[in-house]
Short mmCIF file of C-alpha atoms in Angstrom, two decimals:
data_model
loop_
_atom_site.label_atom_id
_atom_site.label_comp_id
_atom_site.label_asym_id
_atom_site.label_seq_id
_atom_site.Cartn_x
_atom_site.Cartn_y
_atom_site.Cartn_z
CA MET R 1 0.02 -0.01 0.01
CA SER R 2 1.39 3.42 -0.86
CA ALA R 3 2.21 5.53 2.12
CA PRO R 4 -0.24 8.28 3.03
CA THR R 5 2.53 10.71 4.02
CA ARG R 6 3.57 12.61 0.98
CA THR R 7 2.33 15.96 -0.24
CA PRO R 8 -0.21 15.42 -3.04
CA SER R 9 0.95 16.00 -6.57
CA PRO R 10 -0.72 18.61 -8.79
CA TYR R 11 -2.53 15.73 -10.56
CA ALA R 12 -4.01 14.59 -7.18
CA LEU R 13 -5.15 18.16 -6.44
CA ALA R 14 -6.68 18.52 -9.94
CA ALA R 15 -8.41 15.17 -9.51
CA PHE R 16 -9.72 16.30 -6.08
CA LEU R 17 -11.23 19.45 -7.56
CA LEU R 18 -12.75 17.63 -10.53
CA ALA R 19 -14.30 14.97 -8.32
CA SER R 20 -15.82 17.80 -6.22
CA VAL R 21 -17.41 19.29 -9.31
CA ILE R 22 -18.72 15.91 -10.64
CA GLY R 23 -20.05 15.01 -7.16
CA GLY R 24 -21.82 18.36 -6.79
CA ALA R 25 -23.45 17.92 -10.26
CA ASN R 26 -24.62 14.50 -9.12
CA PHE R 27 -27.12 16.02 -6.72
CA LEU R 28 -28.86 17.87 -9.57
CA ALA R 29 -28.92 14.64 -11.65
CA VAL R 30 -30.42 12.71 -8.74
CA ARG R 31 -33.14 15.24 -8.42
CA LEU R 32 -34.07 14.65 -12.09
CA SER R 33 -33.87 10.89 -11.97
CA ASN R 34 -35.90 10.68 -8.79
CA ARG R 35 -38.89 12.18 -10.60
CA GLU R 36 -39.40 8.89 -12.29
CA LEU R 37 -37.28 6.28 -10.48
CA GLU R 38 -37.73 5.04 -6.91
CA PRO R 39 -34.60 5.64 -4.84
CA PHE R 40 -33.09 2.14 -4.34
CA TRP R 41 -33.98 1.11 -7.90
CA GLY R 42 -32.49 4.38 -9.29
CA ALA R 43 -29.23 3.87 -7.35
CA SER R 44 -29.04 0.21 -8.41
CA LEU R 45 -29.66 1.10 -12.07
CA ARG R 46 -26.95 3.82 -11.87
CA PHE R 47 -24.29 1.59 -10.41
CA GLY R 48 -25.37 -1.41 -12.48
CA LEU R 49 -24.73 0.55 -15.73
CA ALA R 50 -21.37 1.86 -14.44
CA ALA R 51 -20.36 -1.63 -13.32
CA ALA R 52 -21.13 -3.05 -16.79
CA LEU R 53 -18.93 -0.36 -18.21
CA PHE R 54 -16.03 -1.16 -15.86
CA LEU R 55 -16.41 -4.89 -16.48
CA ALA R 56 -16.24 -4.39 -20.17
CA ALA R 57 -13.13 -2.24 -19.81
CA ALA R 58 -11.55 -4.80 -17.42
CA LEU R 59 -12.03 -7.58 -19.88
CA ALA R 60 -10.87 -5.46 -22.81
CA LEU R 61 -7.70 -4.56 -20.79
CA ARG R 62 -7.25 -8.08 -19.57
CA LEU R 63 -6.77 -6.82 -16.07
CA PRO R 64 -6.01 -9.43 -13.35
CA ARG R 65 -8.66 -10.00 -10.78
CA PRO R 66 -7.59 -9.38 -7.13
CA ARG R 67 -7.37 -12.58 -5.08
CA GLY R 68 -7.44 -13.58 -1.45
CA ARG R 69 -7.44 -10.64 0.98
CA GLU R 70 -7.43 -8.07 -1.84
CA PHE R 71 -10.52 -9.47 -3.33
CA GLY R 72 -12.26 -9.55 0.11
CA LEU R 73 -11.33 -5.86 0.61
CA THR R 74 -12.64 -5.00 -2.74
CA VAL R 75 -16.00 -6.66 -2.04
CA LEU R 76 -16.10 -4.87 1.33
CA TYR R 77 -15.29 -1.54 -0.35
CA GLY R 78 -18.24 -2.04 -2.74
CA ALA R 79 -20.64 -3.14 0.03
CA LEU R 80 -19.83 -0.14 2.31
CA GLY R 81 -19.16 2.55 -0.27
CA PHE R 82 -21.98 1.79 -2.80
CA ALA R 83 -24.60 -0.35 -0.99
CA VAL R 84 -24.66 0.38 2.78
CA SER R 85 -23.96 4.12 2.61
CA TYR R 86 -26.45 4.80 -0.19
CA ALA R 87 -29.20 2.48 1.17
CA LEU R 88 -29.06 3.95 4.71
CA MET R 89 -28.99 7.55 3.39
CA TYR R 90 -31.96 6.98 1.00
CA TRP R 91 -33.82 5.32 3.86
CA ALA R 92 -33.17 8.29 6.12
CA LEU R 93 -34.11 10.83 3.40
CA VAL R 94 -37.78 9.78 3.58
CA ARG R 95 -37.81 10.69 7.22
CA VAL R 96 -35.90 13.93 7.48
CA THR R 97 -35.23 16.92 5.21
CA ALA R 98 -32.43 16.84 2.71
CA GLY R 99 -30.74 19.78 4.48
CA VAL R 100 -30.48 17.79 7.74
CA ALA R 101 -29.18 14.77 5.93
CA VAL R 102 -26.48 16.81 4.14
CA VAL R 103 -25.29 18.20 7.49
CA VAL R 104 -24.97 14.74 9.04
CA PHE R 105 -23.14 13.40 5.95
CA ALA R 106 -20.76 16.34 6.15
CA VAL R 107 -19.24 14.68 9.15
CA VAL R 108 -17.50 12.28 6.70
CA PRO R 109 -14.04 14.09 6.87
CA LEU R 110 -14.11 14.03 10.73
CA ALA R 111 -15.20 10.41 10.73
CA THR R 112 -12.53 9.41 8.21
CA LEU R 113 -9.81 11.17 10.25
CA ILE R 114 -10.89 9.42 13.46
CA LEU R 115 -11.19 5.98 11.84
CA ALA R 116 -7.89 6.42 9.97
CA SER R 117 -6.19 7.40 13.28
CA ALA R 118 -7.74 4.49 15.06
CA GLN R 119 -6.46 2.14 12.44
CA GLY R 120 -2.92 3.48 12.53
CA LEU R 121 -2.94 5.07 9.12
CA GLU R 122 -2.82 8.75 10.05
CA GLN R 123 -2.18 11.03 12.99
CA LEU R 124 -5.10 12.68 14.69
CA ARG R 125 -4.21 16.33 13.92
CA LEU R 126 -5.94 19.39 15.41
CA ARG R 127 -5.81 21.12 12.02
CA GLY R 128 -7.81 18.28 10.40
CA ILE R 129 -10.49 18.39 13.28
CA ALA R 130 -10.77 22.25 13.05
CA GLY R 131 -11.21 22.12 9.24
CA ALA R 132 -13.89 19.43 9.52
CA PHE R 133 -15.95 21.36 12.07
CA LEU R 134 -15.64 24.63 10.05
CA ALA R 135 -16.86 22.86 6.94
CA LEU R 136 -19.65 21.20 8.87
CA ALA R 137 -20.75 24.64 10.32
CA GLY R 138 -20.65 26.11 6.83
CA ILE R 139 -22.97 23.45 5.39
CA ALA R 140 -25.29 23.67 8.39
CA SER R 141 -25.61 27.43 7.92
CA PHE R 142 -27.09 27.15 4.38
CA THR R 143 -28.88 23.80 4.36
CA VAL R 144 -30.89 23.72 7.54
CA SER R 145 -33.54 26.24 8.43
CA PRO R 146 -34.42 26.98 12.08
CA GLY R 147 -37.55 24.77 11.82
CA GLU R 148 -35.70 21.74 10.32
CA VAL R 149 -33.89 20.48 13.36
CA GLU R 150 -36.30 17.63 14.19
CA LEU R 151 -34.26 14.36 13.81
CA PRO R 152 -35.87 11.03 14.76
CA LEU R 153 -33.39 8.65 16.43
CA PRO R 154 -33.74 5.86 13.76
CA ALA R 155 -33.06 8.34 11.06
CA LEU R 156 -30.05 9.76 12.92
CA LEU R 157 -28.61 6.27 13.42
CA ALA R 158 -29.11 5.49 9.69
CA MET R 159 -27.32 8.64 8.62
CA LEU R 160 -24.52 8.04 11.05
CA GLY R 161 -24.23 4.58 9.75
CA ALA R 162 -24.10 6.02 6.13
CA THR R 163 -21.44 8.41 7.22
CA LEU R 164 -19.29 5.75 8.85
CA SER R 165 -19.68 3.43 5.87
CA ALA R 166 -18.56 6.17 3.44
CA ALA R 167 -15.60 7.06 5.66
CA GLN R 168 -14.43 3.42 6.07
CA ALA R 169 -14.89 2.86 2.33
CA MET R 170 -12.52 5.84 1.74
CA ILE R 171 -9.92 4.16 4.01
CA ILE R 172 -10.34 0.73 2.34
CA GLY R 173 -9.83 2.40 -1.06
CA LYS R 174 -6.48 3.61 0.26
CA ARG R 175 -5.61 0.00 1.16
CA LEU R 176 -6.35 -1.12 -2.42
CA ALA R 177 -3.52 0.98 -3.89
CA ASP R 178 -2.01 -2.05 -5.73
CA ASN R 179 -5.29 -2.85 -7.51
CA HIS R 180 -6.11 -1.33 -10.87
CA PRO R 181 -9.00 1.18 -10.28
CA VAL R 182 -11.03 -0.13 -13.26
CA MET R 183 -10.99 -3.66 -11.84
CA THR R 184 -11.66 -2.37 -8.27
CA ASN R 185 -14.70 -0.40 -9.43
CA ALA R 186 -15.87 -3.30 -11.70
CA ILE R 187 -16.13 -5.57 -8.66
CA ALA R 188 -17.25 -3.07 -6.09
CA MET R 189 -19.95 -1.45 -8.15
CA THR R 190 -21.25 -4.88 -9.14
CA VAL R 191 -21.51 -5.73 -5.44
CA GLY R 192 -23.18 -2.42 -4.65
CA ALA R 193 -25.61 -2.77 -7.52
CA VAL R 194 -26.69 -6.24 -6.54
CA LEU R 195 -27.21 -5.27 -2.82
CA LEU R 196 -29.12 -2.14 -3.72
CA LEU R 197 -31.27 -4.19 -6.08
CA ALA R 198 -32.01 -6.55 -3.19
CA CYS R 199 -33.00 -3.51 -1.03
CA SER R 200 -35.24 -2.27 -3.86
CA ALA R 201 -36.98 -5.72 -4.07
CA ALA R 202 -37.45 -5.82 -0.31
CA ALA R 203 -38.95 -2.35 -0.40
CA GLY R 204 -41.35 -3.39 -3.17
CA GLU R 205 -40.28 -0.66 -5.61
CA SER R 206 -41.27 -0.61 -9.25
CA TRP R 207 -38.56 -1.34 -11.74
CA VAL R 208 -39.18 0.90 -14.60
CA LEU R 209 -36.90 2.73 -17.08
CA PRO R 210 -37.14 6.48 -17.31
CA GLN R 211 -39.37 7.91 -20.02
CA GLU R 212 -38.68 11.63 -19.97
CA ASN R 213 -35.57 12.83 -21.71
CA ALA R 214 -34.42 14.85 -18.64
CA ALA R 215 -34.49 11.69 -16.48
CA ARG R 216 -32.76 9.60 -19.23
CA TRP R 217 -29.95 12.10 -19.50
CA ALA R 218 -29.72 12.24 -15.63
CA VAL R 219 -29.36 8.44 -15.38
CA GLY R 220 -26.77 8.42 -18.22
CA TYR R 221 -24.84 11.14 -16.49
CA LEU R 222 -25.00 9.41 -13.10
CA ALA R 223 -23.81 6.16 -14.60
CA LEU R 224 -20.90 7.52 -16.71
CA PRO R 225 -19.11 10.63 -15.27
CA GLY R 226 -21.24 10.65 -12.08
CA SER R 227 -20.17 7.14 -11.11
CA ALA R 228 -17.53 5.73 -13.46
CA GLY R 229 -15.64 8.91 -13.58
CA LEU R 230 -16.16 10.07 -10.02
CA PHE R 231 -15.10 6.90 -8.30
CA VAL R 232 -12.01 6.44 -10.42
CA LEU R 233 -11.04 10.01 -9.32
CA ILE R 234 -11.85 9.16 -5.70
CA LEU R 235 -9.56 6.07 -5.79
CA PHE R 236 -6.88 8.09 -7.49
CA VAL R 237 -7.05 10.87 -4.99
CA SER R 238 -7.09 8.55 -1.94
CA ARG R 239 -4.09 6.59 -3.27
CA HIS R 240 -2.06 9.77 -3.67
CA TRP R 241 -3.16 11.63 -0.51
CA THR R 242 -4.33 10.80 3.00
CA ALA R 243 -7.82 9.30 3.38
CA SER R 244 -8.99 12.12 5.63
CA ALA R 245 -7.81 14.94 3.21
CA SER R 246 -9.41 13.12 0.31
CA SER R 247 -12.75 12.93 2.14
CA TYR R 248 -13.02 16.68 2.19
CA MET R 249 -14.40 16.57 -1.35
CA THR R 250 -17.75 15.37 0.16
CA VAL R 251 -18.27 18.72 1.94
CA LEU R 252 -17.59 20.59 -1.34
CA PHE R 253 -20.37 18.69 -3.10
CA PRO R 254 -23.25 20.96 -1.74
CA VAL R 255 -21.27 24.13 -2.55
CA VAL R 256 -20.88 23.00 -6.19
CA THR R 257 -24.51 21.96 -6.23
CA ILE R 258 -25.55 25.47 -5.31
CA ALA R 259 -23.38 27.07 -7.89
CA LEU R 260 -24.52 24.77 -10.67
CA GLY R 261 -28.12 25.16 -9.59
CA ALA R 262 -27.81 28.92 -9.99
CA TRP R 263 -26.11 28.50 -13.41
CA ILE R 264 -28.28 25.76 -14.98
CA VAL R 265 -31.75 26.09 -13.40
CA ASP R 266 -31.62 29.74 -12.14
CA GLU R 267 -31.90 28.80 -8.42
CA PRO R 268 -31.29 31.87 -6.22
CA ILE R 269 -28.19 32.07 -4.12
CA THR R 270 -28.90 33.50 -0.65
CA THR R 271 -26.63 35.43 1.63
CA ALA R 272 -26.62 32.38 4.00
CA ALA R 273 -25.43 30.23 1.09
CA LEU R 274 -22.53 32.59 0.33
CA VAL R 275 -21.46 32.80 3.95
CA GLY R 276 -21.80 29.00 4.40
CA ALA R 277 -19.89 28.30 1.23
CA GLY R 278 -17.11 30.60 2.45
CA LEU R 279 -16.90 28.69 5.74
CA VAL R 280 -16.77 25.36 3.82
CA ILE R 281 -13.98 26.59 1.63
CA VAL R 282 -12.02 27.84 4.61
CA GLY R 283 -12.57 24.51 6.37
CA VAL R 284 -11.35 22.55 3.38
CA TRP R 285 -8.34 24.88 3.03
CA ILE R 286 -7.40 24.42 6.76
CA GLY R 287 -7.98 20.68 6.89
CA ALA R 288 -6.72 19.58 3.48
CA LEU R 289 -5.39 22.18 1.06
CA SER R 290 -3.14 24.57 2.98
CA PRO R 291 0.65 24.00 2.93
CA ALA R 292 0.54 23.08 6.67
CA ALA R 293 -2.20 20.48 6.14
CA ARG R 294 -0.27 19.01 3.19
CA ARG R 295 2.99 18.72 5.09
CA PRO R 296 4.09 15.12 5.29
CA GLN R 297 3.14 13.25 8.45
CA LEU R 298 5.27 10.85 10.49
CA LEU R 299 5.43 7.34 9.02
CA ARG R 300 4.08 4.46 10.96
CA PRO R 301 6.78 2.06 12.48
CA ALA R 302 5.89 -0.58 9.82
CA ASP R 303 6.37 1.88 7.00
CA THR R 304 9.65 3.13 8.55
CA GLU R 305 10.92 -0.44 8.68
CA ARG R 306 9.86 -0.97 5.12
CA ALA R 307 11.63 2.23 4.02
CA VAL R 308 14.82 0.94 5.63
CA THR R 309 14.66 -2.58 4.33
CA GLN R 310 13.13 -1.86 0.88
CA PRO R 311 14.30 1.63 -0.06
CA ASN R 312 14.01 1.08 -3.76
CA ASP R 313 10.37 -0.12 -3.60
CA VAL R 314 9.44 2.84 -1.26
CA ALA R 315 11.03 5.29 -3.69
CA LYS R 316 9.15 3.78 -6.58
CA SER R 317 5.82 3.94 -4.75
CA GLU R 318 6.43 7.62 -3.95
CA SER R 319 7.05 8.48 -7.66
#
């Protein structure tokens, strides 16, 4: 596994920003697809189409399939990152407002930092904690109105489960650095699509295809750049940066959605949205993008030993 200690390259930073834009646009596409498709079925269709694309690419490129522990981690990555997190969030969204759900999901950077620290992958740094809380405050300021604070306990637990699943999936993606991202996503999205389809069947949803052009374009976008492109970029960023820093793209999604909503569908931008977006950007800067945040951390003892005993391999992984 590549070490999570180096300063990210310009390519990783560019991928981080591009993934943030694609992820933000996904929210608009989901709104359109949800007009015709029920939630679990829509998510399963999205990831099923993307998985088919990845499987075709993996076969064309004759990529080796991961085996043993690597295969198990890939399946777990798909189950947590595509099935559990999306299923729990969709379930919660029918019980709380979208604004409340977005705020709870904005805890992903903080959860990723804590989980990565508990698993010995990163140091628990005050700068990362401060940045996560600033970004969380920014999202809360423009997504939740004073009357929207009611949060039933089952919905809260579901959203926290979705948050922890997404955070752990980010960490597992870091551990899969030796796997080709096309093969990783081919397996993981297949697992996610199958599990989401099972959720759809259990919920008694109707399996229909979109009829309106807007919904068709939305599903196509969600399957191709919105899934195939986004999750390749997420894996690329997580392999060239720390898992906690990579997770900050999730708090940029709502900011991008607001900007695209104003541009594409003429949605108004309020003062609260501008102030909240500013807080999010400051939080992301402090926690992930500033020179101090990107300063290399101390290596774990295992990585230090590997650097001493296998200097050539470590140098190659850092290039």
